[in-house]
Short mmCIF file of C-alpha atoms in Angstrom, two decimals:
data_model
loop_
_atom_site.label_atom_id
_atom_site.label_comp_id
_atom_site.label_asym_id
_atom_site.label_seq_id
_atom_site.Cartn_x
_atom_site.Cartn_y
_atom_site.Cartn_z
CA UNK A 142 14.74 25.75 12.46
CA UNK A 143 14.73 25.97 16.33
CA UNK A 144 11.43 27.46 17.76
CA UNK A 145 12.77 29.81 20.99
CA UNK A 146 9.92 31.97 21.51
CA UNK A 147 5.96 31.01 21.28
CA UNK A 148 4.75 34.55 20.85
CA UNK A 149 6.64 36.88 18.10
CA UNK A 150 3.42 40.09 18.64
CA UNK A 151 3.98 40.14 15.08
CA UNK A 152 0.35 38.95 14.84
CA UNK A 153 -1.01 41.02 16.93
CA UNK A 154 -2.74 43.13 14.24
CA UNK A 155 -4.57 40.41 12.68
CA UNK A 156 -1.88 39.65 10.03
CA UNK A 157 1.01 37.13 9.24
CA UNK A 158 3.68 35.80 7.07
CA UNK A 159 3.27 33.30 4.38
CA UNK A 160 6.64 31.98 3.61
CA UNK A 161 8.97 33.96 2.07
CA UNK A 162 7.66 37.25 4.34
CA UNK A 163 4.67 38.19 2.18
CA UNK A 164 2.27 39.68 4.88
CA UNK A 165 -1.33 38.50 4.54
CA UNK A 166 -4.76 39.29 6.99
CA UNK A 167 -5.38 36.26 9.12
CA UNK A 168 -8.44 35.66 7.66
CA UNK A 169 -7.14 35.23 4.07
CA UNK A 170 -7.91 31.97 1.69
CA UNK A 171 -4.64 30.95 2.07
CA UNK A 172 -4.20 31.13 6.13
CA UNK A 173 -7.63 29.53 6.14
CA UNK A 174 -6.74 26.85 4.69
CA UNK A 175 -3.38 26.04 6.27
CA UNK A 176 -5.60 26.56 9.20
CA UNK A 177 -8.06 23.56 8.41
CA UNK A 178 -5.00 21.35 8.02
CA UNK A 179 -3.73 22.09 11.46
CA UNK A 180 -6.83 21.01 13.18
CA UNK A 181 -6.83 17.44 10.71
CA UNK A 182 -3.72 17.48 12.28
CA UNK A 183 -4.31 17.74 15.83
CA UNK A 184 -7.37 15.72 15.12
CA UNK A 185 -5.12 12.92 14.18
CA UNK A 186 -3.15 13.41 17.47
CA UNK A 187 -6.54 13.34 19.34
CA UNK A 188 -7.30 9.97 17.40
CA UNK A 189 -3.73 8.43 18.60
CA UNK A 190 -4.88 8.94 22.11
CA UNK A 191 -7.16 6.59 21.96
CA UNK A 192 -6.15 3.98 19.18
CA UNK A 193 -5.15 0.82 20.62
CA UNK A 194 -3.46 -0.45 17.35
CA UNK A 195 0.06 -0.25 16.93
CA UNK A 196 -0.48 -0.92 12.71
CA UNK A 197 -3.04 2.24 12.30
CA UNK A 198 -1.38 4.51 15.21
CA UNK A 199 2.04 4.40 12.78
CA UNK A 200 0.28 5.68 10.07
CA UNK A 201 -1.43 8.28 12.02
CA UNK A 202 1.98 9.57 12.74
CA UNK A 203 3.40 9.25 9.05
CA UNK A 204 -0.23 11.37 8.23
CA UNK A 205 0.55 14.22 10.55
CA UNK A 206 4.32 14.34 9.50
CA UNK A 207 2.95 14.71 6.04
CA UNK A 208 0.57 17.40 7.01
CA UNK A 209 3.25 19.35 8.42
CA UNK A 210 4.38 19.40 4.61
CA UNK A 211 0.82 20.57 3.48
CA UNK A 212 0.72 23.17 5.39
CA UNK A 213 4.46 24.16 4.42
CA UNK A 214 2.94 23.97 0.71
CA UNK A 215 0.22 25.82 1.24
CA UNK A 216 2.02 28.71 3.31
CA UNK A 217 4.96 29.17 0.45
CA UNK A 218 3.67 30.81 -2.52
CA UNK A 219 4.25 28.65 -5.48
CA UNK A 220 7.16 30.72 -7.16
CA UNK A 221 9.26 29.79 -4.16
CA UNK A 222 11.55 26.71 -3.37
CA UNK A 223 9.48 24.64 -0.55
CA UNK A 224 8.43 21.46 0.43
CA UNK A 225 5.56 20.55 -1.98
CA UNK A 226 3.20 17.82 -1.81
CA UNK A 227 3.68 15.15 -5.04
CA UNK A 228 1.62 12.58 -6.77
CA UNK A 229 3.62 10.07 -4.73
CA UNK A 230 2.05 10.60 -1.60
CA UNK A 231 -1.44 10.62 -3.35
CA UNK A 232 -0.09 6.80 -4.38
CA UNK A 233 1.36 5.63 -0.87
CA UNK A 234 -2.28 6.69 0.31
CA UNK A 235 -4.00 4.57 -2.30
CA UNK A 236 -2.10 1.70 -1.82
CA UNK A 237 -2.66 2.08 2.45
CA UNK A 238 -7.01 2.41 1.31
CA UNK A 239 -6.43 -0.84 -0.86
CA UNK A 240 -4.60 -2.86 1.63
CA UNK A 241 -7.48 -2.01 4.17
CA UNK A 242 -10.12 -2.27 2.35
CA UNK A 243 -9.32 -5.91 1.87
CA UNK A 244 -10.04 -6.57 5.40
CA UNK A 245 -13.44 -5.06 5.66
CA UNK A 246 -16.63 -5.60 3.90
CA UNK A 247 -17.95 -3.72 0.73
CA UNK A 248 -20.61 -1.72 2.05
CA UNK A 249 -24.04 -1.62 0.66
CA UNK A 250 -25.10 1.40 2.47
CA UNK A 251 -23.94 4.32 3.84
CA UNK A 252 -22.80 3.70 7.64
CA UNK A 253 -23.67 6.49 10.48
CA UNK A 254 -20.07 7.79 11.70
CA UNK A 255 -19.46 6.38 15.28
CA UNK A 256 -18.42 3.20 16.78
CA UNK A 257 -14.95 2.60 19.32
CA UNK A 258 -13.68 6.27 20.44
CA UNK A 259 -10.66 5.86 17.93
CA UNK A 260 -13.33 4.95 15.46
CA UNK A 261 -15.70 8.20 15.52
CA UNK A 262 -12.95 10.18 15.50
CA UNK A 263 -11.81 8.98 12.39
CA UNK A 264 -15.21 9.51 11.23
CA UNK A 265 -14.52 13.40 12.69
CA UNK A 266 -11.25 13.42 11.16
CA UNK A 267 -12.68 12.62 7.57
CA UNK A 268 -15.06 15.15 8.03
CA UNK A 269 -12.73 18.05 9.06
CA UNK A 270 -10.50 16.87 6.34
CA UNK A 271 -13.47 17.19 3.90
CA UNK A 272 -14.10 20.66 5.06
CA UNK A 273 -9.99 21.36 4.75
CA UNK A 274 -10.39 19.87 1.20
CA UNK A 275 -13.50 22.32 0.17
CA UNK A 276 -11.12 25.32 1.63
CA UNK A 277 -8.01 24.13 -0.63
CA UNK A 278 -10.53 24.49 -3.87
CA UNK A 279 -11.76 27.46 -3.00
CA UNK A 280 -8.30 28.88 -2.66
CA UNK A 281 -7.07 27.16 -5.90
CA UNK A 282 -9.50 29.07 -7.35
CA UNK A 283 -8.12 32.38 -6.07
CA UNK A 284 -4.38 31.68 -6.20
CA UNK A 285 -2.19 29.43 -7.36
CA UNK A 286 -1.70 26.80 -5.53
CA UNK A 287 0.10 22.95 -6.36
CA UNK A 288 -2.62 21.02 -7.60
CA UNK A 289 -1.63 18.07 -6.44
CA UNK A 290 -2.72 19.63 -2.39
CA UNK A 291 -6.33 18.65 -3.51
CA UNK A 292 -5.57 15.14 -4.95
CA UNK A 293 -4.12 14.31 -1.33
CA UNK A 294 -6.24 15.93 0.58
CA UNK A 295 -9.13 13.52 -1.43
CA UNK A 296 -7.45 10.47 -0.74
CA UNK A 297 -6.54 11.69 3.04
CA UNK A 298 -10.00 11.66 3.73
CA UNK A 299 -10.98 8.06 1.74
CA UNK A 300 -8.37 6.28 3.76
CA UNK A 301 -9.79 7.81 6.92
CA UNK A 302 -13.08 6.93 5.98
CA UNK A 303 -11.73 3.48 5.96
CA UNK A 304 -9.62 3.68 9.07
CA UNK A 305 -12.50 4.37 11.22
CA UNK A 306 -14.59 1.01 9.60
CA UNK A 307 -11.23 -0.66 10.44
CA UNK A 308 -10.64 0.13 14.06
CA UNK A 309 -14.17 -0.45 14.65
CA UNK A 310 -14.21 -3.69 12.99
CA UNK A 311 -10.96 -4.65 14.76
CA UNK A 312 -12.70 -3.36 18.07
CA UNK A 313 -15.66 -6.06 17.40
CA UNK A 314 -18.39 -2.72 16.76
CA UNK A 315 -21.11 -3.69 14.34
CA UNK A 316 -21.55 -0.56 11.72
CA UNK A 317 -24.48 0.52 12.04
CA UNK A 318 -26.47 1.78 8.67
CA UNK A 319 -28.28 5.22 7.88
CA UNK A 320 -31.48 5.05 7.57
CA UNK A 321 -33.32 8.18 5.44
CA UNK A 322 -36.05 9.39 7.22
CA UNK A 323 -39.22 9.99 5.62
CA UNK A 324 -40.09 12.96 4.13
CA UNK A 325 -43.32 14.38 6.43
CA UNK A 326 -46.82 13.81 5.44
CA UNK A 327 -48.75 16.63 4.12
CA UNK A 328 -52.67 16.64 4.97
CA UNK A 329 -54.67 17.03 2.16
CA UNK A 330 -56.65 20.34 2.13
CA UNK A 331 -60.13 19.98 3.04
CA UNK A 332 -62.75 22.12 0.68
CA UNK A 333 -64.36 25.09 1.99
CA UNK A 334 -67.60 24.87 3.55
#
C-alpha cells in the first residue's frame, strides 16, 4: 500500500476506520488501544536515538516492525483475514529475555527506572507498554480480540525491563535500588485537660 496523501478529512468528525471500513469514534477501546501501541512504538524510535549498541538497536527495530503488526491486529476485527500476532513471537521474545538475562545480575530488589539516556527510556518504554497492555485487557473484555495480543504485549514489556538493566550495565551505570519510604508518624493524642 503506497501512502500519497497525509490527511484523508475523513477524520475530521472524530471518527475512523478499523480495517475492513467499519467506522468507529476515535475514542473507542479499540482505537485506544492501537493508539498506546503507536506511542511504544515511537518510544522505541526515541530509544534508538540514543542507543549506542548495535546488538540492542537491531532488536529495537525488529520490535517496532512487529508493532506495526499489533496494531494491524488490533485495527482488523477478528472475523477478517489480517496480520495477527502468534505464540511465536511471544517465544522469539522469551528466548531474547533469557539470553539477556544471563548477562546481568538477579536482582534482589526492585531498581528505580533511570540510568544512561537509552537506559531510562527503556524504563519509559516498559512503562508505556504496561499501560498499552492494561488497554488491550480492557478491550478483550469488550470485543474480541486475538488473545495472544496480551501474551506479547507481557513479554514486550519483560524484555524491556531487561534491556534498560542491560544498556545501563553495558554503559558502566550502577542500578540504583528503591528504597520504601516510611510510612509518617502519627502523634499520639494527648488527654484532655
Amino acid at each position: 500500500m503506497r501512502i500519497t496523501k497525509v490527511y484523508t478529512r475523513t477524520g475530521d468528525s472524530g471518527e475512523t476506520s478499523l480495517v475492513g471500513g467499519q467506522r468507529v469514534g476515535k475514542d473507542s477501546p479499540r482505537v485506544d488501544a492501537y493508539g498506546e501501541i503507536d506511542e511504544v512504538n515511537s518510544l522505541l524510535g526515541l530509544v534508538r536515538c540514543h542507543v549506542q549498541d548495535k546488538e540492542i538497536d537491531g532488536i529495537l527495530a525488529t520490535l517496532q516492525n512487529t508493532l506495526f503488526t499489533v496494531g494491524a491486529d488490533l485495527a482488523s476485527p477478528l472475523n477478517l483475514d489480517a496480520p495477527r500476532i502468534t505464540r511465536e513471537e511471544s517465544l522469539r521474545l522469551e528466548r531474547t529475555i533469557d539470553e539477556f538475562n544471563r548477562q546481568i545480575p538477579p536482582l534482589k530488589e526492585f531498581v528505580l527506572p533511570g540510568g544512561a539516556p537509552a537506559g531510562a527510556l527503556l524504563h519509559l518504554a516498559r512503562a508505556v507498554t504496561r499501560r498499552a497492555e492494561r488497554k488491550v485487557v480492557k478491550l478483550s473484555k469488550e470485543e474480541a480480540i486475538n488473545p495472544e495480543l496480551i501474551v506479547y504485549l507481557n513479554r514486550l514489556s519483560d524484555l524491556l525491563f531487561v534491556l534498560a538493566r542491560v544498556v545501563n550495565r553495558r554503559a558502566g551505570i550502577s542500578e540504583e535500588q528503591a528504597s520504601f519510604a516510611s510510612p509518617p508518624r502519627t502523634r499520639k493524642k494527648q488527654p484532655e485537660d
